[in-house]
Short mmCIF file of C-alpha atoms and ligand atoms in Angstrom, two decimals:
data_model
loop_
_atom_site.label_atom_id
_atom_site.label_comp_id
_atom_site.label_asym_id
_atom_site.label_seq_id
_atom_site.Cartn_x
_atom_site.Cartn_y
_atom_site.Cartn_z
CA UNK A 1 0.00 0.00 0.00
CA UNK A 2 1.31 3.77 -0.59
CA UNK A 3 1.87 5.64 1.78
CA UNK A 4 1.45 9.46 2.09
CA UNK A 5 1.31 11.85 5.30
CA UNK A 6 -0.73 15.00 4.99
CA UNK A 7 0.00 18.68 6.11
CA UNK A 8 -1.99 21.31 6.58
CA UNK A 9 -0.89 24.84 6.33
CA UNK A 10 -3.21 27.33 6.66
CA UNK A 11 -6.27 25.28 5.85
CA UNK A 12 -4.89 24.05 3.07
CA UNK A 13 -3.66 20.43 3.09
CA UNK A 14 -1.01 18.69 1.18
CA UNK A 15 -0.19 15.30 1.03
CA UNK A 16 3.43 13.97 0.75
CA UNK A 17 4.62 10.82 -0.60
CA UNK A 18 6.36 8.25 1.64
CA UNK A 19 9.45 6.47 0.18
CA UNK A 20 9.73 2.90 1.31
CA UNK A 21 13.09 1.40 2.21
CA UNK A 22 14.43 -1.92 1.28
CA UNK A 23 14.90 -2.47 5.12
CA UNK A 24 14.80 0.67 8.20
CA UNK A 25 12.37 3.45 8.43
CA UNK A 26 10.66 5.21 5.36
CA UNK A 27 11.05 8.68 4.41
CA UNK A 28 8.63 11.64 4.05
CA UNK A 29 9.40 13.17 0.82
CA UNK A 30 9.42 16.99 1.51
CA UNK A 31 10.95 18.34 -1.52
CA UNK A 32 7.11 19.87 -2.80
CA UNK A 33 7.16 21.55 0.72
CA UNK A 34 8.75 24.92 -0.35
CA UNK A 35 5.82 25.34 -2.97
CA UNK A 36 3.58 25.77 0.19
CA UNK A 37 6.29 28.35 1.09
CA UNK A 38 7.70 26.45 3.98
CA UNK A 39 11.48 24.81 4.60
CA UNK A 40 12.32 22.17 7.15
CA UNK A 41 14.34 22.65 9.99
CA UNK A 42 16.44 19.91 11.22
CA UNK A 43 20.08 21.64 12.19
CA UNK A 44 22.72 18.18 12.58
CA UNK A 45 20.31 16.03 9.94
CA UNK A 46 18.54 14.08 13.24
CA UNK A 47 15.32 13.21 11.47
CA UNK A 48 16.88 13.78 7.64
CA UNK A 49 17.35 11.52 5.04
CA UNK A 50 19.51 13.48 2.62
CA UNK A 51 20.02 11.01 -0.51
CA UNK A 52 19.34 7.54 -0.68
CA UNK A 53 21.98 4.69 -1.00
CA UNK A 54 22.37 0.88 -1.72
CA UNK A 55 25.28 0.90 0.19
CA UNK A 56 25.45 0.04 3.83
CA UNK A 57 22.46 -0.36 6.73
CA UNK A 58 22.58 0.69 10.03
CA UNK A 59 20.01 -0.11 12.60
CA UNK A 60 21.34 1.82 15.44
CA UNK A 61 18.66 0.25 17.97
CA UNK A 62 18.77 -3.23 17.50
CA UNK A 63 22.98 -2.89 16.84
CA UNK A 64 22.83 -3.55 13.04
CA UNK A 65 25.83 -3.00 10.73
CA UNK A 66 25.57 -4.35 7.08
CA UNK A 67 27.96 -3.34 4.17
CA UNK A 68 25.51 -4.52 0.50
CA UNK A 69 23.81 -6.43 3.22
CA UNK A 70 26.27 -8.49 4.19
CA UNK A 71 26.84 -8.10 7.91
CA UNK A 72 29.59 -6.54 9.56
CA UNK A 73 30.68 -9.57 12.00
CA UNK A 74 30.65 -12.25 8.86
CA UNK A 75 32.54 -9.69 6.88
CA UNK A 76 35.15 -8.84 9.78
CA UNK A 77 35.53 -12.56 10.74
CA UNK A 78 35.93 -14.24 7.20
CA UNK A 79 36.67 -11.42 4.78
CA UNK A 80 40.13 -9.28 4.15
CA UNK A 81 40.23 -5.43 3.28
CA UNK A 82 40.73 -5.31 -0.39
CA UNK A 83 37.68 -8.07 -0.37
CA UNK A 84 35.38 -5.38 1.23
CA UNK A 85 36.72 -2.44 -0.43
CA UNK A 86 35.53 -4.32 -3.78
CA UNK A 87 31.96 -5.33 -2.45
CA UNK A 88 31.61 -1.59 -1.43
CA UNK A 89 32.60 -0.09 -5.03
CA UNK A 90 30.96 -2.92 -7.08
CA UNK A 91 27.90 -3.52 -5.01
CA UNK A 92 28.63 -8.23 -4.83
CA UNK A 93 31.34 -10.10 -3.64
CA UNK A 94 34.40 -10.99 -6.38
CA UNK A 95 35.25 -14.29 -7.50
CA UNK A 96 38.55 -15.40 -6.79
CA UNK A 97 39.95 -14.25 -10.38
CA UNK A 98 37.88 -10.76 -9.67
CA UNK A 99 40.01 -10.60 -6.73
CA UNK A 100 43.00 -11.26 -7.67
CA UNK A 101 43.33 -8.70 -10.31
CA UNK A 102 41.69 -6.17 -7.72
CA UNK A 103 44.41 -6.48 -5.81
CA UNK A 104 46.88 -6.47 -8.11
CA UNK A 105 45.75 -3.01 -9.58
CA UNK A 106 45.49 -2.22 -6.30
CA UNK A 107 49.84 -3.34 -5.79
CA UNK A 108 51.01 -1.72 -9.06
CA UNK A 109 49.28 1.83 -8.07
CA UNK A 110 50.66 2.06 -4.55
CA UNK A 111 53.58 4.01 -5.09
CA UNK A 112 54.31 7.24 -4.89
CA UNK A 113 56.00 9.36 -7.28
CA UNK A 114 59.62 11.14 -6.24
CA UNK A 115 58.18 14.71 -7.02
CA UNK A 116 55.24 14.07 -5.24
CA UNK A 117 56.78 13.14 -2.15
CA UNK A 118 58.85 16.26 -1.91
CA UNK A 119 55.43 17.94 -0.78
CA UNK A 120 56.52 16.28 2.63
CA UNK A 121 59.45 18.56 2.67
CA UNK A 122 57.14 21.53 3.64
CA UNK A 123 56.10 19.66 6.98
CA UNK A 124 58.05 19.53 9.66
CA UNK A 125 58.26 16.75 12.44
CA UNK A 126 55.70 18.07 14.71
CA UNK A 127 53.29 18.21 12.19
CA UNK A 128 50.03 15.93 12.56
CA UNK A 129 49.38 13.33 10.21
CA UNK A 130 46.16 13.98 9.69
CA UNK A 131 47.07 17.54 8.51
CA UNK A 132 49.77 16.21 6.56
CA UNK A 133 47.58 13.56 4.93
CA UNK A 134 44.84 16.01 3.86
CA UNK A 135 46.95 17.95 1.88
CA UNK A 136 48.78 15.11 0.54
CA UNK A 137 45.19 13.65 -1.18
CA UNK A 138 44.09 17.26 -2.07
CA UNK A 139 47.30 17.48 -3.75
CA UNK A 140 46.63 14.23 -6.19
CA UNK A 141 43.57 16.46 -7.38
CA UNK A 142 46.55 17.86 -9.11
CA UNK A 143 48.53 14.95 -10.65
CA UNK A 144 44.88 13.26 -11.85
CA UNK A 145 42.65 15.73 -13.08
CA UNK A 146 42.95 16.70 -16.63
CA UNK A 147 41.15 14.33 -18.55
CA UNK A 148 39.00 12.68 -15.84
CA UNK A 149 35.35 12.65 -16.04
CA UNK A 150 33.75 11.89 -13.59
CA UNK A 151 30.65 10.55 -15.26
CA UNK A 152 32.58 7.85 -16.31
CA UNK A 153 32.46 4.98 -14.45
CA UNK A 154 35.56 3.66 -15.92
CA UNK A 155 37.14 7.01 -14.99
CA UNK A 156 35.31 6.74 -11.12
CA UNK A 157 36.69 3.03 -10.57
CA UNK A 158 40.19 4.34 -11.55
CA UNK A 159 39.94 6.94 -9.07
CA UNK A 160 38.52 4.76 -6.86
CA UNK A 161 41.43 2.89 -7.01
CA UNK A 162 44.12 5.29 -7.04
CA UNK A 163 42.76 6.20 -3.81
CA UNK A 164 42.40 3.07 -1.87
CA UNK A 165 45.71 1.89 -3.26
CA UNK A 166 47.54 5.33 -2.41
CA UNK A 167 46.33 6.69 1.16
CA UNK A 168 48.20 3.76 2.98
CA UNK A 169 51.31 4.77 1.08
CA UNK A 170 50.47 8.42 2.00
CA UNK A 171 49.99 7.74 5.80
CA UNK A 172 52.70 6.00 6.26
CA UNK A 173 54.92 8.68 4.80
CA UNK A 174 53.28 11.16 7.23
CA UNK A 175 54.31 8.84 9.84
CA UNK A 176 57.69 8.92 9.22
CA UNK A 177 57.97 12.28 8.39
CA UNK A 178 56.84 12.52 11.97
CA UNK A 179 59.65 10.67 13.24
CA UNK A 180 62.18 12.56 10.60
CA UNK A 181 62.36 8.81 8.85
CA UNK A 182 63.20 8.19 5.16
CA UNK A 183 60.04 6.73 3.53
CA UNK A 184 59.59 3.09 2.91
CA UNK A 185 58.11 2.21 -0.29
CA UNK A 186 55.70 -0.35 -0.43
CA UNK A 187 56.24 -4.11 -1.42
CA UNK A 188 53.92 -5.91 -4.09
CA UNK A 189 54.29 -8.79 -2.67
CA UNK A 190 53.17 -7.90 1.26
CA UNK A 191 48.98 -7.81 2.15
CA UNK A 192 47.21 -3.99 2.18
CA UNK A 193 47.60 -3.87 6.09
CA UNK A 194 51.10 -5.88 5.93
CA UNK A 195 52.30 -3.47 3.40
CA UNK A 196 51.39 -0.22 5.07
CA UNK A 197 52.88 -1.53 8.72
CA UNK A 198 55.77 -2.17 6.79
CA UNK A 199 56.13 1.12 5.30
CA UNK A 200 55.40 2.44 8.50
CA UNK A 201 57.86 0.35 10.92
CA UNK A 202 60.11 -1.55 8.43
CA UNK A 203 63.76 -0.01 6.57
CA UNK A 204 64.34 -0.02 3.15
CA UNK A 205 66.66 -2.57 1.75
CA UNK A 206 65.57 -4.65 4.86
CA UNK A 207 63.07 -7.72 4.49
CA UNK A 208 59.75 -7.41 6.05
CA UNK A 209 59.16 -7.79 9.66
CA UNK A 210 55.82 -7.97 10.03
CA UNK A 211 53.62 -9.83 13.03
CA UNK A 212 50.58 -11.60 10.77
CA UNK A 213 48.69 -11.76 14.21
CA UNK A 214 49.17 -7.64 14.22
CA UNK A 215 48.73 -7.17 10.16
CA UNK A 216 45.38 -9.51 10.33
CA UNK A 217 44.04 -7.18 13.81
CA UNK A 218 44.87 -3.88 11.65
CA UNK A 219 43.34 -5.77 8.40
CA UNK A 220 39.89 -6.21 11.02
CA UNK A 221 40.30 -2.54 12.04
CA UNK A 222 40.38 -1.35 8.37
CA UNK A 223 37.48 -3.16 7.41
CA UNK A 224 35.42 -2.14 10.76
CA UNK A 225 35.78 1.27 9.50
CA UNK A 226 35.11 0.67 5.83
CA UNK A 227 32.03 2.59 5.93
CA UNK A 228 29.23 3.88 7.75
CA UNK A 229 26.38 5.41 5.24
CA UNK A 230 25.74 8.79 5.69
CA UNK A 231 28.24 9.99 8.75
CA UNK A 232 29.95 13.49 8.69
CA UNK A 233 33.25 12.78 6.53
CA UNK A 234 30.52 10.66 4.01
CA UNK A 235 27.91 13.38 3.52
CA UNK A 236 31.23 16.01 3.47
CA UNK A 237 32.39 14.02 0.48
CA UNK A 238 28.84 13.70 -1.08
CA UNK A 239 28.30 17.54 -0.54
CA UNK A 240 31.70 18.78 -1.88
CA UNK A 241 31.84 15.85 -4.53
CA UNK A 242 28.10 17.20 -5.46
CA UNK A 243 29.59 20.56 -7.03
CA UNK A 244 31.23 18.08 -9.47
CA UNK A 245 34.66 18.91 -7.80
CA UNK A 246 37.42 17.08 -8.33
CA UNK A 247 37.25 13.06 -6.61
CA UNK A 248 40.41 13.82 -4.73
CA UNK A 249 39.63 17.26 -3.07
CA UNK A 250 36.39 15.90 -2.31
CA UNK A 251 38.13 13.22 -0.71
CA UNK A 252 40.18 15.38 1.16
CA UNK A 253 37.43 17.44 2.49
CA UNK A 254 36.23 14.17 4.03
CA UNK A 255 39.82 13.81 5.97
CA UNK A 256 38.87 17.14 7.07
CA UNK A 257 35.75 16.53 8.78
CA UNK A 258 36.96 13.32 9.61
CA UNK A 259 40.02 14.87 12.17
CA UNK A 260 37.08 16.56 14.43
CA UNK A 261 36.94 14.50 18.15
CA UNK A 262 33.71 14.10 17.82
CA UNK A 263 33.88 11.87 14.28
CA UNK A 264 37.07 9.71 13.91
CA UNK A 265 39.19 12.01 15.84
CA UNK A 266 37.61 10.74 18.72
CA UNK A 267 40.26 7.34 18.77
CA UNK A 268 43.29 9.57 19.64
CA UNK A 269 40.76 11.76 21.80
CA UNK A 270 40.28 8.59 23.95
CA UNK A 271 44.11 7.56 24.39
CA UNK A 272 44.45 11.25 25.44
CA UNK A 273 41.89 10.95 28.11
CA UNK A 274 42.74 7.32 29.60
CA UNK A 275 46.40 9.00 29.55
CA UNK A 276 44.93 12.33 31.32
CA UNK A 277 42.34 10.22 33.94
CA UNK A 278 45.89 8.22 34.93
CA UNK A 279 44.43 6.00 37.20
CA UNK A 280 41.25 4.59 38.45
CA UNK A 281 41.22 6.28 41.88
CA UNK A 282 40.41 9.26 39.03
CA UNK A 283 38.02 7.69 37.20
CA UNK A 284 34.89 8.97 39.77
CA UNK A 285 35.81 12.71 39.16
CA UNK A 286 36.00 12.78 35.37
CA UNK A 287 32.76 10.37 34.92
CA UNK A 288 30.96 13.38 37.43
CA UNK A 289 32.75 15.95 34.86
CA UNK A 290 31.09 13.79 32.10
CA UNK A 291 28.47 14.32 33.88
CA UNK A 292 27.93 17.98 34.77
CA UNK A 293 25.98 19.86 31.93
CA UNK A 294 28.55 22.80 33.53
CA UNK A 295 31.52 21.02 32.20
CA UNK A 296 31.79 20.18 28.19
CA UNK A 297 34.18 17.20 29.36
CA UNK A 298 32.73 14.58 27.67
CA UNK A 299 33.60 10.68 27.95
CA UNK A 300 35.64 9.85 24.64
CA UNK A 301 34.36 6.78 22.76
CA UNK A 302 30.84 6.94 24.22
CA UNK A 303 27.82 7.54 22.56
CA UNK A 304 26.60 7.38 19.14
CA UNK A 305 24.33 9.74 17.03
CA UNK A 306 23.04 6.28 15.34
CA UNK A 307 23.87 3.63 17.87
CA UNK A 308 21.59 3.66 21.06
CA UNK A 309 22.86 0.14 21.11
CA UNK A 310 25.76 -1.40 21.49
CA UNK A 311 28.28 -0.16 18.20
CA UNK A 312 28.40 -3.55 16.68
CA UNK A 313 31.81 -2.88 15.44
CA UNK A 314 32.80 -2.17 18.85
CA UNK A 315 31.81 -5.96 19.68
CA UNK A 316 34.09 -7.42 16.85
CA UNK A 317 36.63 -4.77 18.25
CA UNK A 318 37.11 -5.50 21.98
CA UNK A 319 37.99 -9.36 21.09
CA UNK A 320 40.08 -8.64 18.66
CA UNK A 321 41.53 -5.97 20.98
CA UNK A 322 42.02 -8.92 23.73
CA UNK A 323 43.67 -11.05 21.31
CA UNK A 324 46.22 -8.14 20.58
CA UNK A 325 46.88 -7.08 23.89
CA UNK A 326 47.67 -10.88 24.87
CA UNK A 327 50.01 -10.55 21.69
CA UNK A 328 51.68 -8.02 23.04
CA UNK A 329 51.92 -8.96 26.54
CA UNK A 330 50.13 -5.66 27.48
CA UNK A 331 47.41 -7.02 29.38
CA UNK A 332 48.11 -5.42 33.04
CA UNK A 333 48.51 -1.87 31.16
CA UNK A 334 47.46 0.92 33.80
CA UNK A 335 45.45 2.40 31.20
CA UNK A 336 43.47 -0.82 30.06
CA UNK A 337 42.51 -0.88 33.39
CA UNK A 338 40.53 3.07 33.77
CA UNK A 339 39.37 1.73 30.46
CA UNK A 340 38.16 -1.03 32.26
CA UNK A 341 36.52 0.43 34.98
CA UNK A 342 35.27 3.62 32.53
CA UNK A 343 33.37 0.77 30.42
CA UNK A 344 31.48 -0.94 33.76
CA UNK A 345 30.69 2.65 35.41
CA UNK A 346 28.85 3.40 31.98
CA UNK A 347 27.40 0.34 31.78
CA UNK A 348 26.00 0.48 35.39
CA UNK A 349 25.50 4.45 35.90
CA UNK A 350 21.72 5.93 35.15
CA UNK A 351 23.52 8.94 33.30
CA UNK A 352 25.22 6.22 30.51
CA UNK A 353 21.94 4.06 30.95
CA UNK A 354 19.18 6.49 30.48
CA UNK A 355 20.84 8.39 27.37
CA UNK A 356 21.84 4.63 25.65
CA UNK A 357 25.50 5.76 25.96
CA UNK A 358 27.66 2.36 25.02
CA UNK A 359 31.35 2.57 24.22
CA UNK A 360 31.73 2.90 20.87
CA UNK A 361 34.60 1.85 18.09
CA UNK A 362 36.65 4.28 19.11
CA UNK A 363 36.97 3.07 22.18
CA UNK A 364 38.34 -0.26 21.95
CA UNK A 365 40.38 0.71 18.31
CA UNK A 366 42.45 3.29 20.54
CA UNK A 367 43.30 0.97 23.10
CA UNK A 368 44.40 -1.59 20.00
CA UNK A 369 46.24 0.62 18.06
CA UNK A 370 48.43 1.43 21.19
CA UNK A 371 49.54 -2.03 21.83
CA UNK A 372 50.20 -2.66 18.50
CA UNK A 373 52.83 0.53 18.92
CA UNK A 374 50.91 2.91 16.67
CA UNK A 375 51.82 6.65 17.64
CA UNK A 376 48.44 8.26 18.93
CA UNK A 377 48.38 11.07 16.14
CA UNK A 378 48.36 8.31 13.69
CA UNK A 379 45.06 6.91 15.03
CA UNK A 380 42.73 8.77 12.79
CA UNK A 381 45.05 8.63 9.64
CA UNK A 382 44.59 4.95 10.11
CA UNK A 383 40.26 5.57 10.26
CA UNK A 384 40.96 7.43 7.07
CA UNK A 385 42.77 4.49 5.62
CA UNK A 386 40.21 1.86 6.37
CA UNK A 387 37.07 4.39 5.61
CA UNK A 388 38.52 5.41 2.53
CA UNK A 389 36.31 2.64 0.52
CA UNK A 390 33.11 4.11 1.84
CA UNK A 391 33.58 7.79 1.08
CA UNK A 392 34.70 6.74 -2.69
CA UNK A 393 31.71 4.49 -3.21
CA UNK A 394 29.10 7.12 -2.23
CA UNK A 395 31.05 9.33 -4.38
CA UNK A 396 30.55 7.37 -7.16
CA UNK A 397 26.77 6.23 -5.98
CA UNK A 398 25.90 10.01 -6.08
CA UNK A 399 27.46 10.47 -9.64
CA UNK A 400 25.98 7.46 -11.25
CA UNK A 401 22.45 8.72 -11.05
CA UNK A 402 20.91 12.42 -11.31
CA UNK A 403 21.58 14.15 -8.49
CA UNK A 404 21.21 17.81 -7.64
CA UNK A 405 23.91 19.90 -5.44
CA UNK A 406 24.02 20.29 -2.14
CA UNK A 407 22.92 23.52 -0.63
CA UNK A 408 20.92 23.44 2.31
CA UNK A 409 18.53 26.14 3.19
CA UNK A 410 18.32 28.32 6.66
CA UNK A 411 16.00 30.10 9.34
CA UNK A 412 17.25 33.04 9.65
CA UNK A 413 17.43 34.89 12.81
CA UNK A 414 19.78 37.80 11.94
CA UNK A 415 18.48 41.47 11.82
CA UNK A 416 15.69 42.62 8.96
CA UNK A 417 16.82 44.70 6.32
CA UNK A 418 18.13 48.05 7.64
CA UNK A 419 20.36 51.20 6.70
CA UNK A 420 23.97 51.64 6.45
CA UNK A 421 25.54 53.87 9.22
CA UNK A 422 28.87 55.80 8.23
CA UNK A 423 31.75 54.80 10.77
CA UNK A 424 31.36 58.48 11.70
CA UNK A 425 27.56 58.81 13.15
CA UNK A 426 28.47 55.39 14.93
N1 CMC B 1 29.94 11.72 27.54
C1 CMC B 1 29.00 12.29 28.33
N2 CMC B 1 27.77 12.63 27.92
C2 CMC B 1 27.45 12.38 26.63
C3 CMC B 1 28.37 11.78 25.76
C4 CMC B 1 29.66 11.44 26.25
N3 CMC B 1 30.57 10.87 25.44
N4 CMC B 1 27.80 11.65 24.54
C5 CMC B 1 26.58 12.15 24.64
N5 CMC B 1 26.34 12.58 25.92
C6 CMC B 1 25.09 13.12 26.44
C7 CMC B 1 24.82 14.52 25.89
O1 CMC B 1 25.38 15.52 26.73
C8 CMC B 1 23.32 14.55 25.88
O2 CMC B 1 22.88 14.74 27.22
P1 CMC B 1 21.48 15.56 27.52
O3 CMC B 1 20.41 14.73 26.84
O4 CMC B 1 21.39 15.58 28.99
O5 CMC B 1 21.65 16.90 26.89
C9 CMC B 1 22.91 13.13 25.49
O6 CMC B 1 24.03 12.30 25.94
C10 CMC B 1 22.71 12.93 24.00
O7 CMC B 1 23.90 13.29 23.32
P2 CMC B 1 23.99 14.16 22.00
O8 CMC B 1 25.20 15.02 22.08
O9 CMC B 1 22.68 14.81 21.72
O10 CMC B 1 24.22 13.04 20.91
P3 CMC B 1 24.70 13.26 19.43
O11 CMC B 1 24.08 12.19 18.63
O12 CMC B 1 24.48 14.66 18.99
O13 CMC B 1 26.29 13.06 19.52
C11 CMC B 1 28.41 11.96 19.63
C12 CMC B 1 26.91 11.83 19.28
C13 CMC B 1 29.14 10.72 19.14
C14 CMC B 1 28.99 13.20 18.90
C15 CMC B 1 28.57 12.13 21.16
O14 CMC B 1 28.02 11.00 21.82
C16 CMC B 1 30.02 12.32 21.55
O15 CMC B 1 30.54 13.44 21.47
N6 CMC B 1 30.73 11.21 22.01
C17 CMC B 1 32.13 11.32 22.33
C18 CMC B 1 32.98 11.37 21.06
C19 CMC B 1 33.07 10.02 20.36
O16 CMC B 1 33.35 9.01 20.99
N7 CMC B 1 32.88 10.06 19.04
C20 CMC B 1 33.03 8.88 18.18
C21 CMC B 1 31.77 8.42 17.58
S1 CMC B 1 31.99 6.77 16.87
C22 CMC B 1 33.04 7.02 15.52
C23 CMC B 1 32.35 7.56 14.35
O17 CMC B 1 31.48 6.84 13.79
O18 CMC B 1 32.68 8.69 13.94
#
């Protein structure tokens, strides 16, 4: 049966079409609204749909995470990167064959041009990686953008490709520009995660040293974050890639929003706050600062705009986090345990309770990434790695069918129309 929900406006009613999902809630489709003469007002998108997708489901309620409806745990437990980062772009899993030349198109576009990695040289050491890896992406806008059209889907799956296949080279040279290392280049013959730990932790002209139990944990991380339908650094891409800007600026103006604590920045955000609590005769003052509308202290790697649930992805997360800590030997870390008693005072308090705050991702990926040895400004350049899949497939999702740009409209509040006053009668 259609659906349709009526509004009246001034006596006059209208009635409004209701899209049906495949799967989740419908949408009211207001777009005839502004012929009544009205706009709707939803500041932070909490009730907006604004594009539809085939791409990934998220029931934040019952703790549902599906990428082309396959779900997250099946994917994280059976699947590798490059495997997901192929179902995302092409919409099925490959065959073997399919695969295998993914990935090799993947290897042979990894590297990174000499000229190109002089832009490095205007960094210094104590510059963050995240800042450093932004302008690095922007900056292929220049070296692929004559010639590419990006209504082409030929030309979108290259780009798509230069992408996933360059930003692990990228990060890792931001990492060791950090560190005042010379770059490692990356080895055809290592796995995606292998490859970029490698270039990360590994000399050149040395054979690869890499743990498999560490490479396959930061393999699971990668494709945890693959994507996350319409989240900040997304529906950043979607909007700037919407003015038919280049693939790689658009891109980069994900990394941008991405950085913010509040979206992927919250991973380092968290390591900085276990660091800052200390210890867990702390822990009771900072979860009352959490808790006092007075103080904007919040609890990094709580909460979720979509998850009043348990973050799926923080399930998968937290064993795989166990399994790398007992790797490491870092199990009676001081900081594992505030994390520890952080993640039962939430669970327990009516605060955490009430408002459905669960730890999230970022939460258990922070405390991961540090026993693996990952710097903590590198956390979020890694996000950026493993979402880098997701932002390129909505990309191409938008461009593949009519879209229009996107320009939100405003209620204004600012003063009516009034006269100029020369400096001198002010
Ligand atoms: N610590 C303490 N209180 C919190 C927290 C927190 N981490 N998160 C939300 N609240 C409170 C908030 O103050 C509000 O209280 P009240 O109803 O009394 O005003 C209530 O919970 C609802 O929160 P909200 O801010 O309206 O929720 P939101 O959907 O706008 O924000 C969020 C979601 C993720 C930005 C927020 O929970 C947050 O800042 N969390 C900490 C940062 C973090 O871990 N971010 C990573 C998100 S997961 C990675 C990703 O997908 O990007």
């Amino acid at each position: 049966m259609k659906h349709t929900v009526q509004i009246t406006i001034d006596g006059v009613t209208t009635e409004l079409p209701v899209l049906e999902a495949t799967v989740g809630l419908d949408v009211v489709d207001v777009r005839s609204l502004i012929q009544q003469g009205l706009y709707t007002y939803d500041p932070g998108f909490l009730s907006t749909a604004a594009c539809d997708s085939a791409i990934t489901y998220i029931d934040g309620d019952a703790g549902i995470l599906t990428y082309r409806g396959y779900p997250i745990e099946q994917l994280a437990d059976q699947s590798e990167h490059l495997e997901v980062c192929y179902l995302l772009l092409h919409g099925e899993l490959p065959s073997a064959e399919a695969l295998g030349a993914f990935k090799q198109d993947i290897a042979d576009r990894m590297p990174i041009d000499d000229h190109f990695a002089r832009l490095f040289d205007g960094f210094t050491t104590e510059s963050h990686p995240m800042s450093m890896l932004c302008a690095a992406v922007a900056g292929l806008a220049a070296q692929f953008h004559e010639g590419l059209d990006i209504y082409n889907s030929e030309h979108r799956l290259e780009s798509a490709k230069q992408l996933i296949a360059k930003i692990p080279t990228l990060a890792a040279m931001s990492y060791r520009k950090s560190i005042n290392a010379s770059f490692v280049a990356p080895d055809p013959n290592l796995g995606y995660a292998e490859n970029f730990l490698n270039m990360c932790f590994g000399e050149t002209g040395q054979p690869p040293k890499v743990s498999k139990t560490l490479a396959d944990a930061l393999d699971k991380i990668f494709i945890l974050h693959a994507d996350h339908e319409q989240n900040a650094s997304t529906s950043t891409v979607r909007i700037a890639g919407s003015t038919e800007a280049n693939p790689y600026a658009a891109i980069a103006a994900g990394i941008a929003a991405l950085w913010g604590p509040s979206h992927g920045g919250a991973n380092e955000a968290v390591l900085d706050m276990l660091m800052e609590i200390g210890s867990i005769d702390q822990v009771s003052d900072y979860v009352a600062r959490a808790k006092d509308k007075d103080d904007p202290f919040k609890l990094m790697g709580f909460g979720h705009r979509v998850y009043k649930n348990f973050d799926p992805r923080a399930t998968v997360m937290q064993a795989s986090c166990h399994a790398v800590l007992a790797e490491q030997g870092v199990d009676d870390e001081p900081l594992l345990a505030v994390a520890k008693a952080l993640e039962t005072i939430a669970r327990e308090e009516a605060y955490f309770v009430d408002r459905r705050l669960y730890p999230n991702i970022d939460f258990y990926s922070g405390i991961t990434l540090k026993a693996m040895g990952i710097p903590t400004p590198m956390y979020t350049a890694l996000f950026a790695l493993g979402r880098m899949p997701g932002w390129i497939a909505h990309w191409s999702e938008m461009l593949s069918a009519p879209f229009k740009i996107g320009r939100p409209r405003q209620l204004y509040l600012g003063p009516n129309k009034r006269d100029y006053v020369p400096i001198s009668d002010r």
